[in-house]
CSV table of C-alpha atoms in Angstrom, one decimal:
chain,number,residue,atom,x,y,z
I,159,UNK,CA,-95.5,14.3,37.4
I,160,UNK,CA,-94.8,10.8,39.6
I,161,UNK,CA,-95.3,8.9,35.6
I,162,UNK,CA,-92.4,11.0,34.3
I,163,UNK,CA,-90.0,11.0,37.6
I,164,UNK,CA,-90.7,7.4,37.2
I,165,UNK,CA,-89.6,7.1,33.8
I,166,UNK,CA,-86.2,9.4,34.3
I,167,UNK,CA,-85.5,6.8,37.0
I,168,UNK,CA,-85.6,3.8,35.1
I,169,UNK,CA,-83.6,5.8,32.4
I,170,UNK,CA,-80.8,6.2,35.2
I,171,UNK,CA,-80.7,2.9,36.2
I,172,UNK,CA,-80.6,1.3,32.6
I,173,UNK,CA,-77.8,3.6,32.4
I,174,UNK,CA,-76.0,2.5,35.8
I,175,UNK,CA,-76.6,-1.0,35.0
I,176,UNK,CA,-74.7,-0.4,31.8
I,177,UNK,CA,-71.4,1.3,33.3
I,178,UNK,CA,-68.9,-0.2,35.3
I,179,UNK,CA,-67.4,1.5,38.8
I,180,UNK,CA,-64.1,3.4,38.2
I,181,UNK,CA,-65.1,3.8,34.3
I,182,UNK,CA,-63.6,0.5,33.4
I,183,UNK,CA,-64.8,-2.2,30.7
I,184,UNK,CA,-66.0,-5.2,32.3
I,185,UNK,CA,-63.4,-8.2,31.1
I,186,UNK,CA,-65.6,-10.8,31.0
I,187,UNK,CA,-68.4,-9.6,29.2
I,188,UNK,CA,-69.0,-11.4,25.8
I,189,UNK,CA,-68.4,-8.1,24.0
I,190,UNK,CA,-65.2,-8.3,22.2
I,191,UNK,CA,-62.6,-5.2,22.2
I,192,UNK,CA,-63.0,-3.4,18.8
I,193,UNK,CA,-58.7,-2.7,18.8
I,194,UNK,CA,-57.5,-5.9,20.8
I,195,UNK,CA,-53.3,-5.4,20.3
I,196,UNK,CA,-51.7,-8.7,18.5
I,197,UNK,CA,-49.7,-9.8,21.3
I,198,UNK,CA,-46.2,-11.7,19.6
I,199,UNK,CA,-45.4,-15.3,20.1
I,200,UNK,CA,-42.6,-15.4,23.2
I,201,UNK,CA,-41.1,-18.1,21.4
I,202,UNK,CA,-40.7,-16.5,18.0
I,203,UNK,CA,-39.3,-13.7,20.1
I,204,UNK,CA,-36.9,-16.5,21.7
I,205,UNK,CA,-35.7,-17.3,18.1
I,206,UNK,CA,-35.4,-14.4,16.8
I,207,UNK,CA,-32.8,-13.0,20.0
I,208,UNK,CA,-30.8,-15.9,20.2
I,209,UNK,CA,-30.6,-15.7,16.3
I,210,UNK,CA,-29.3,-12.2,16.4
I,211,UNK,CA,-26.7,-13.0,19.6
I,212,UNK,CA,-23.1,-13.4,18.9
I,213,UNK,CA,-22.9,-15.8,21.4
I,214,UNK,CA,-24.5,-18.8,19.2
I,215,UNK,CA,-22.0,-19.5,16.5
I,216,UNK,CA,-23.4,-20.2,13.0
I,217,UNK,CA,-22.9,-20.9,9.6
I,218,UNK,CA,-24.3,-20.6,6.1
I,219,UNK,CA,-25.0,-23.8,4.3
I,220,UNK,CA,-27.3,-25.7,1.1
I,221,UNK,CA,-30.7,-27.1,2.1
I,222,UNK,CA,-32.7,-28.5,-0.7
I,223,UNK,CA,-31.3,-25.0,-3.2
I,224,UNK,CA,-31.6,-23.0,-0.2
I,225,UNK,CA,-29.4,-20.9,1.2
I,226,UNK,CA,-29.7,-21.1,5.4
I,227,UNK,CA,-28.2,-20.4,8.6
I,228,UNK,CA,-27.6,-23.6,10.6
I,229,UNK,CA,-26.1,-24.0,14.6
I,230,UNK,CA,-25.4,-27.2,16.1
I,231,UNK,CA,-27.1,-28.6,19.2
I,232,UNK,CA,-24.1,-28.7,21.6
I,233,UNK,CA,-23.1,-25.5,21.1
I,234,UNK,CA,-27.1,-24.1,21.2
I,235,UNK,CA,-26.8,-26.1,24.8
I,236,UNK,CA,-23.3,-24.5,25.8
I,237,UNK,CA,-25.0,-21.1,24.5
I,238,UNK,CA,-27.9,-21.0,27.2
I,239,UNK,CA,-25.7,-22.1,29.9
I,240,UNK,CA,-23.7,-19.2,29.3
I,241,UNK,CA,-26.8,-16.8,29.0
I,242,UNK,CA,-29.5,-17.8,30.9
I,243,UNK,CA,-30.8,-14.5,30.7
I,244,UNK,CA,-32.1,-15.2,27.7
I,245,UNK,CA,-35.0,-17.4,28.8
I,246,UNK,CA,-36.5,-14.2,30.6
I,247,UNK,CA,-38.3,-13.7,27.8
I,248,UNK,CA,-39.7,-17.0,27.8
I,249,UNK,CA,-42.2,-15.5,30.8
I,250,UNK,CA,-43.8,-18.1,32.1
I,251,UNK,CA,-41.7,-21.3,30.2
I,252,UNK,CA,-38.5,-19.7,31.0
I,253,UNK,CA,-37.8,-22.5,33.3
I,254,UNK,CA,-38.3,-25.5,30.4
I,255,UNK,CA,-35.6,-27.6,29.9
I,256,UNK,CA,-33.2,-27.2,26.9
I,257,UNK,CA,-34.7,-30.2,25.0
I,258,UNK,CA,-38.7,-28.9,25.7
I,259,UNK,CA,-37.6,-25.7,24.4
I,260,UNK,CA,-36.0,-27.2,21.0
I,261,UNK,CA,-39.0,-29.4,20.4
I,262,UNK,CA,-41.1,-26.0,20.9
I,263,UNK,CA,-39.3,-24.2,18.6
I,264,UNK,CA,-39.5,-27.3,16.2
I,265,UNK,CA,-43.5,-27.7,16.5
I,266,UNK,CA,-43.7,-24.1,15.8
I,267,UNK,CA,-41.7,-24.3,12.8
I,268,UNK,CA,-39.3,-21.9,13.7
I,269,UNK,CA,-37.0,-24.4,13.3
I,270,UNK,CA,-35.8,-27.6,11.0
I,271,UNK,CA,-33.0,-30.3,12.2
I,272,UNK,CA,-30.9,-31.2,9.5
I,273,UNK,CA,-28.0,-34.1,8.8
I,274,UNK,CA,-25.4,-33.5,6.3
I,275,UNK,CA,-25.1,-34.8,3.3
I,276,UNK,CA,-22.2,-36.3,3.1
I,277,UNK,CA,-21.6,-39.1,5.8
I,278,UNK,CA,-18.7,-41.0,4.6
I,279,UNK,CA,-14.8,-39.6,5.5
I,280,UNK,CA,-13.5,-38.1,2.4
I,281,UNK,CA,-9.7,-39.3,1.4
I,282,UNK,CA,-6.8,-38.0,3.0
I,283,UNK,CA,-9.2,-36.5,5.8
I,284,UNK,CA,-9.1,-38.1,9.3
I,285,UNK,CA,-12.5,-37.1,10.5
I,286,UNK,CA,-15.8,-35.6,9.5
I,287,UNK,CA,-16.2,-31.8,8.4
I,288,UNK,CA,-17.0,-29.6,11.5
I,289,UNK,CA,-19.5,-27.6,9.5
I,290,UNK,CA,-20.9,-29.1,6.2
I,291,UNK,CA,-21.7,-26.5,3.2
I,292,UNK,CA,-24.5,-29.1,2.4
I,293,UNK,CA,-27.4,-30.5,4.8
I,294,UNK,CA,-30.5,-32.7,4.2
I,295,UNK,CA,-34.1,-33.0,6.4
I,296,UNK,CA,-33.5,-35.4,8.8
I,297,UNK,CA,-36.8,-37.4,9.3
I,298,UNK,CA,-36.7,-37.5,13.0
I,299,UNK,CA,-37.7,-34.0,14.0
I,300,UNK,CA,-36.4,-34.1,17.5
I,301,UNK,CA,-33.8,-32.2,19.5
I,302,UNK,CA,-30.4,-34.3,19.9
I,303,UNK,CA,-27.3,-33.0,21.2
I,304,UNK,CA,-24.7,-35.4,19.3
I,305,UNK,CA,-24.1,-34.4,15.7
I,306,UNK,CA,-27.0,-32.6,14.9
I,307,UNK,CA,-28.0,-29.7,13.6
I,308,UNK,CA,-30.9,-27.2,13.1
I,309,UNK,CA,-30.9,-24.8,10.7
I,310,UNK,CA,-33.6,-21.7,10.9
I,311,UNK,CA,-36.2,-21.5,8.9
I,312,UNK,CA,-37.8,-17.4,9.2
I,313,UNK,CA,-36.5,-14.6,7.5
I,314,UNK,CA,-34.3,-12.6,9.4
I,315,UNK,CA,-34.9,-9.1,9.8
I,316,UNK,CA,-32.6,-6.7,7.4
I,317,UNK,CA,-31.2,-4.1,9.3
I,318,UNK,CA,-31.0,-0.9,8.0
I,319,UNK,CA,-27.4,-0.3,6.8
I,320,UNK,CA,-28.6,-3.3,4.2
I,321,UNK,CA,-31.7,-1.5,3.4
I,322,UNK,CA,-29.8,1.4,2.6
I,323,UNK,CA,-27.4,-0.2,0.7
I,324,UNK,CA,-29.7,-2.3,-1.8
I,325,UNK,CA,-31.1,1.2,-2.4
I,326,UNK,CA,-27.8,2.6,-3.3
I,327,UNK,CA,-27.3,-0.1,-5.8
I,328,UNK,CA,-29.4,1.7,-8.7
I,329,UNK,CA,-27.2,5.3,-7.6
I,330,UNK,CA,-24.1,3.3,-8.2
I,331,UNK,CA,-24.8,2.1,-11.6
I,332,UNK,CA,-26.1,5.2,-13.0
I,333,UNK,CA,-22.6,7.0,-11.4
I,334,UNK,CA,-20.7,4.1,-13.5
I,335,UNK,CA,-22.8,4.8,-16.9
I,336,UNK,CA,-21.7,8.4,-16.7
I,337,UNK,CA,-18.4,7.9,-16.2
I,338,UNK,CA,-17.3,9.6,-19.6
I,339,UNK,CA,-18.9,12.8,-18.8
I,340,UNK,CA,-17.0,12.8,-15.7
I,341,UNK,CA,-14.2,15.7,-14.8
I,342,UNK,CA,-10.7,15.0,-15.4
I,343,UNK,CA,-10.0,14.9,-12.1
I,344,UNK,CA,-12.5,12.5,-11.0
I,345,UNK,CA,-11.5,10.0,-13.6
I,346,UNK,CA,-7.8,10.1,-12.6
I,347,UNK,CA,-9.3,9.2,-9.2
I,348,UNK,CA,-11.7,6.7,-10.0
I,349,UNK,CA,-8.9,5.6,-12.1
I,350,UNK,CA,-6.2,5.1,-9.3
I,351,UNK,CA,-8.5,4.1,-6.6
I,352,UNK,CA,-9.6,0.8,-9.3
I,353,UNK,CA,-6.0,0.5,-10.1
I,354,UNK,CA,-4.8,0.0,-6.4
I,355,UNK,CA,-8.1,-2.1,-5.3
I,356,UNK,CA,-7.0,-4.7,-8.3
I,357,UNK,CA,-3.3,-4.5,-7.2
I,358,UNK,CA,-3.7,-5.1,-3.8
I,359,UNK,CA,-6.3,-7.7,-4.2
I,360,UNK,CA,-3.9,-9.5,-6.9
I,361,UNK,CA,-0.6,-9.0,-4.4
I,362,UNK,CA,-3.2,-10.4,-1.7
I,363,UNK,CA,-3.3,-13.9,-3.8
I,364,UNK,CA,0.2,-13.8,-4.5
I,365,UNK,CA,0.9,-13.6,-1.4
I,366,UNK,CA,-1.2,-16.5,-0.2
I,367,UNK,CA,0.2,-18.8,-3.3
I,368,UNK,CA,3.6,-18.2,-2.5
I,369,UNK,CA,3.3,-19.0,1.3
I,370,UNK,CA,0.9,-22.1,1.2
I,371,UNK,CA,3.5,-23.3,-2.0
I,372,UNK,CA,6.6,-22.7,0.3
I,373,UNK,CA,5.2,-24.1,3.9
I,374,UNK,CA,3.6,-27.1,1.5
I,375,UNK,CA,7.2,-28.0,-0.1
I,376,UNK,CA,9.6,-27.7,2.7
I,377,UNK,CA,7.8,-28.5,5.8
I,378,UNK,CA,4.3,-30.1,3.9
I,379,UNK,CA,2.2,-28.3,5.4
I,380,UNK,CA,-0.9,-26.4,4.3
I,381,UNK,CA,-1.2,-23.3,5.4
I,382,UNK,CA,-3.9,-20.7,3.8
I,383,UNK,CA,-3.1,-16.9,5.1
I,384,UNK,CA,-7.0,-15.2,5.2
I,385,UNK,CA,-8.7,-18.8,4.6
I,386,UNK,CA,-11.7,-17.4,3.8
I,387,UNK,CA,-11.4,-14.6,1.4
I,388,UNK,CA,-12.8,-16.8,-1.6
I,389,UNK,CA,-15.4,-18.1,0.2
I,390,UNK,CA,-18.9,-17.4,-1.0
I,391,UNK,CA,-20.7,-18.2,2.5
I,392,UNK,CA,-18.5,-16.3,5.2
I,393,UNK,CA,-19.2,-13.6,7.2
I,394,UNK,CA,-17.3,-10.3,7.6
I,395,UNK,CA,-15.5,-11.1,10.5
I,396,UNK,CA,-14.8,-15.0,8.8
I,397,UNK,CA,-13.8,-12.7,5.9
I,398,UNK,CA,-11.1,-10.9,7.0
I,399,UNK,CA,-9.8,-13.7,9.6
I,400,UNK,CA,-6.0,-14.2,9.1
I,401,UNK,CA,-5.4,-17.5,10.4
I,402,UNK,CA,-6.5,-20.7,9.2
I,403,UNK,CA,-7.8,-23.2,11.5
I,404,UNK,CA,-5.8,-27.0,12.2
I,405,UNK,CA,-4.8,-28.9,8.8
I,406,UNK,CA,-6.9,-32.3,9.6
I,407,UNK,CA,-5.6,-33.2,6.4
I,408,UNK,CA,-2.3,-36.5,6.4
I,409,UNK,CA,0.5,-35.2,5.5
I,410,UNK,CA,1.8,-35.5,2.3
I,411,UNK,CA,4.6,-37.6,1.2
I,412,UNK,CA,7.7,-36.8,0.1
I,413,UNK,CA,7.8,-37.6,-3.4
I,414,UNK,CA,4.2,-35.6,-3.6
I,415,UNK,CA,6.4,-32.6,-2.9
I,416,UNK,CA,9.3,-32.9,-4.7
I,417,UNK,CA,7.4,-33.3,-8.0
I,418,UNK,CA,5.5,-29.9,-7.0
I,419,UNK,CA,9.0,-28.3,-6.5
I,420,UNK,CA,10.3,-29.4,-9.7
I,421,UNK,CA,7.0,-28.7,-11.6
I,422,UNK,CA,7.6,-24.7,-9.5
I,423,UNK,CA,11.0,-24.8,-10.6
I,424,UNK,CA,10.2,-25.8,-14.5
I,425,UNK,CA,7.5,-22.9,-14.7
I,426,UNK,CA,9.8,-20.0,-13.5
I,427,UNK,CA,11.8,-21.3,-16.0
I,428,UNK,CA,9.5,-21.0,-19.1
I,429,UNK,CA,8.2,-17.5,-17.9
I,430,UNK,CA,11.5,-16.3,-17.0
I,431,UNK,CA,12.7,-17.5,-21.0
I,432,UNK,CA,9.6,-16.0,-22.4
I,433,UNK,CA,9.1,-12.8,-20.8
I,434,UNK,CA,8.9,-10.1,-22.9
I,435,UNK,CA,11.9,-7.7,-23.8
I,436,UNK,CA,12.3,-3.8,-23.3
I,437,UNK,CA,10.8,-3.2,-26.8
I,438,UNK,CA,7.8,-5.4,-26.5
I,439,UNK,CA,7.3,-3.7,-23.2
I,440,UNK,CA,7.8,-0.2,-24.6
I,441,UNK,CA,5.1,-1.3,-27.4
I,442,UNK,CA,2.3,-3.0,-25.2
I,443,UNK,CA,2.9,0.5,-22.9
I,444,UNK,CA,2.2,2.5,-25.9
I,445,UNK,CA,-0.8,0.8,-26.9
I,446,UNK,CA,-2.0,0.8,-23.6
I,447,UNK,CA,-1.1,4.7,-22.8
I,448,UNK,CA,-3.2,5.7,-25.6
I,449,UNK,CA,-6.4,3.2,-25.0
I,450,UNK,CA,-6.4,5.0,-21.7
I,451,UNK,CA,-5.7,8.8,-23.1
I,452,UNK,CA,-8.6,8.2,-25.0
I,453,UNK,CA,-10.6,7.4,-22.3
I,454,UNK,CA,-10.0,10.2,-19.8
I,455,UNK,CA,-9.7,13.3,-22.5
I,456,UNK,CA,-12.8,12.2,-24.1
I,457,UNK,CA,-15.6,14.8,-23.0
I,458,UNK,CA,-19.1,15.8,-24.9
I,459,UNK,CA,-17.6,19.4,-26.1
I,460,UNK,CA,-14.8,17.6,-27.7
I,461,UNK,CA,-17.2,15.0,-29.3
I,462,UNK,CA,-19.7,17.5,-30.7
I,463,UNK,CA,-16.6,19.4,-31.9
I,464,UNK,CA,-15.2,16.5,-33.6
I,465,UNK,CA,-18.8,15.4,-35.2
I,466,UNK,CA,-19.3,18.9,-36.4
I,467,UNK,CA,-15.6,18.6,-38.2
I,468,UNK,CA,-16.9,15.3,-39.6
I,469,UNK,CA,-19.8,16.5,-41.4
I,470,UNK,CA,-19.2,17.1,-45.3
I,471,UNK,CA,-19.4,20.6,-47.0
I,472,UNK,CA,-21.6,20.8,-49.7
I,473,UNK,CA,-20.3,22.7,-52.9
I,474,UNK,CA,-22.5,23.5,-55.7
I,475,UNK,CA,-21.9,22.1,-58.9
I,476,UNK,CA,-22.8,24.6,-61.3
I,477,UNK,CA,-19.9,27.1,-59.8
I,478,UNK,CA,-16.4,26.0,-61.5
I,479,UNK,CA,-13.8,24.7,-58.5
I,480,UNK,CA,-11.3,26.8,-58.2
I,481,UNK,CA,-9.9,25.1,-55.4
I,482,UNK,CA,-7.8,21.5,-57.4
I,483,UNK,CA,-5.3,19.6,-56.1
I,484,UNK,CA,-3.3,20.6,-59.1
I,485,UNK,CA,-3.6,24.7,-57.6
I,486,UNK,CA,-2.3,23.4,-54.5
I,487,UNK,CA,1.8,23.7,-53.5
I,488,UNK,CA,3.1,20.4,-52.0
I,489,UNK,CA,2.9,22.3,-48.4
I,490,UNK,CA,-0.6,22.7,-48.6
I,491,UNK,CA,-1.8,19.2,-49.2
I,492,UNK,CA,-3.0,17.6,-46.7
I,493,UNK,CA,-3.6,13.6,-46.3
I,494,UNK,CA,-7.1,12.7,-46.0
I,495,UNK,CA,-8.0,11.5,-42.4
I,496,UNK,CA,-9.0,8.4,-43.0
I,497,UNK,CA,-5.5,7.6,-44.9
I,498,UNK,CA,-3.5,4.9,-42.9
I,499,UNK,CA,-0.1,5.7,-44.9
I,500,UNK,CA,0.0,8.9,-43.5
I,501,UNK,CA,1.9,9.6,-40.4
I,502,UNK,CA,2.0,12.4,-37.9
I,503,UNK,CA,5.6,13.8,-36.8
I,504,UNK,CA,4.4,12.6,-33.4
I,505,UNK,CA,3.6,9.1,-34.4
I,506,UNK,CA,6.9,9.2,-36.4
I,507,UNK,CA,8.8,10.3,-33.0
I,508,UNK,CA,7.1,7.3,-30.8
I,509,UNK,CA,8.7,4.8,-33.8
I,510,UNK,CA,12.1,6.1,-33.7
I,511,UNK,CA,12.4,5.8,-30.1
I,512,UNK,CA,10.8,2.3,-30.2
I,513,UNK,CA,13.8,1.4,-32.9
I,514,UNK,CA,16.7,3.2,-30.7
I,515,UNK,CA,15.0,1.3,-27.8
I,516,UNK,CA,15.1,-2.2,-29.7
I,517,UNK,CA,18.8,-1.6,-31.0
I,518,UNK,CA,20.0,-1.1,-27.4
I,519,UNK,CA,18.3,-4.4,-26.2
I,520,UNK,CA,20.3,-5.9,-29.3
I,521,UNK,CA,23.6,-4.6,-28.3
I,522,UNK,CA,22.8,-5.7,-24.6
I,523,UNK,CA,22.0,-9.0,-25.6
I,524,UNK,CA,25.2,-9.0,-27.8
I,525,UNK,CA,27.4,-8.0,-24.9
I,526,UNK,CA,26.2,-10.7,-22.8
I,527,UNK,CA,27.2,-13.4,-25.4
I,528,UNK,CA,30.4,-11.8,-25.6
């Protein structure tokens, strides 16, 4: 009995010496954690905050074929002066200096500093461009505050309007593939809706034209209304942005813009003597009216219907055929379908109103030499 009380004993104390008080795991034994949760680097975190904050402005430029978003150093300086908040989530480097946190970021690769590619002042500019669409390594890869600039170099997270629109992408072209099998009324509103985008975005460029043309001739100066609709690298908000930004350009000389307002004058001319007449008009509207008839009556029922009407009827030769073209009255003949000649009473209407339309641009044109 005292051998086996002994051995429950050393059982419980094998057992003690193996737990810890308050049923925690001992820190700093040399048995790893089997789940140990990846803690993320504070600095990518850094990065990727101040990346996403509308604070820091940014642009899109070329580096080496690559597409990416580049600051500069004063403003990244002016940025954490003006949100020092930010550095909270540094922890326990939030209170580095603005240069030891740029080097950070640099030896971490999280960033790049870059020098554009074009150094020399381009003619009939005064300075530099504030933001170059190119940029180059620059060897030194150290944090400067002068004319520099540091582009990033991780992926930025999609959000998920973007997600959700690449997916849409495939939707979208299957909708435009079957178009034709589309209702009547949907096609007049696809129709419309395609019509106005392409007018407005057309009276958009007109308008721009005709103001920069005007402002460039009589006061020389250059003046693009929404600057940044063509652009390819441009944000939504740069997108839609109304007003330009300071011509840094010389002004031009006089004779510069006197040769533009006689080469303006000389073109209104030749369009003005060339434009088309009221017939012309009348017959590139026809053409065009039935191109798009075609399009929006077309529908499977009437295809089938039309394929079924296409398909020859076979007659057997052995019976004798009645039915000749020499049994038949001149009512009941028919032209064949694929007979150009022929005309339909319709198509016959459309000419003569073409022809009355032409002989009353004649006699207009007659009264006015008169």
């Amino acid at each position: 009995m005292k051998k086996s009380g002994g051995a429950a004993d050393k059982k419980r104390v094998r057992r003690s010496s193996g737990a810890v008080p308050n049923g925690t795991r001992d820190l700093n034994s040399d048995t790893p954690p089997r789940k140990q949760a990846a803690k993320k680097d504070v600095f990518q975190l850094f990065a990727e905050k101040v990346r996403d904050h509308k604070g820091l402005v940014s642009r899109w430029a070329v580096l080496q074929e690559t597409r990416v978003e580049y600051f500069r150093g004063k403003d990244f300086v002016s940025f954490l002066k003006n949100h020092p908040e930010i550095k909270d989530i540094l922890e326990s480097n939030k209170n580095l200096e603005v240069e030891e946190i740029v080097d950070t970021l640099l030896s971490k690769n999280l960033l790049v500093r870059c020098d554009r590619v074009v150094k020399t002042v381009r003619p009939g500019k005064k300075k530099l461009s504030t933001w170059p669409a190119h940029l180059e390594i620059f060897p030194d890869q150290v944090f400067s505050e002068s004319d520099s600039f540091f582009a990033w170099t991780f992926v930025k997270q999609r959000p998920l309007w973007q997600t959700l629109l690449s997916l849409s992408w495939p939707v979208l072209t299957l909708a435009i593939c079957l178009f034709p099998i589309y209702p009547h009324g949907c096609k007049l509103l696809i129709l419309y809706s395609c019509a106005g985008l392409l007018l407005l975005i057309f009276s958009l460029l007109s308008l721009r034209a005709t103001v920069f043309g005007a402002l460039y001739i009589i006061l020389g100066k250059r003046v693009w209304l929404f600057p940044n609709i063509l652009a390819e690298e441009a944000t939504l908000g740069e997108l839609f942005r109304l007003w330009p930004n300071k011509d840094e350009e010389e002004r031009p000389k006089w004779t510069t813009r006197l040769f533009y307002a006689l080469l303006a004058v000389l073109v209104i001319l030749l369009l003005r003597h060339h434009a088309p007449d009221e017939a012309a008009r009348a017959r590139y509207q026809k053409r065009m009216s039935n191109i798009i008839d075609d399009v929006l009556e077309w529908s499977p029922s009437l295809a089938l219907s039309g394929m079924m009407e296409k398909q020859p009827t076979l007659v057997n030769a052995t019976e004798p055929n009645d039915f000749t073209d020499s049994g038949q009255t001149d009512s009941e003949k028919v032209p064949p379908a694929g007979d150009e000649g022929g005309e339909t009473i319709l198509e016959q209407h459309e000419d003569e109103e073409i022809k009355n339309i032409e002989d009353a641009a004649d006699q207009h044109q007659h009264q006015d030499h008169i």
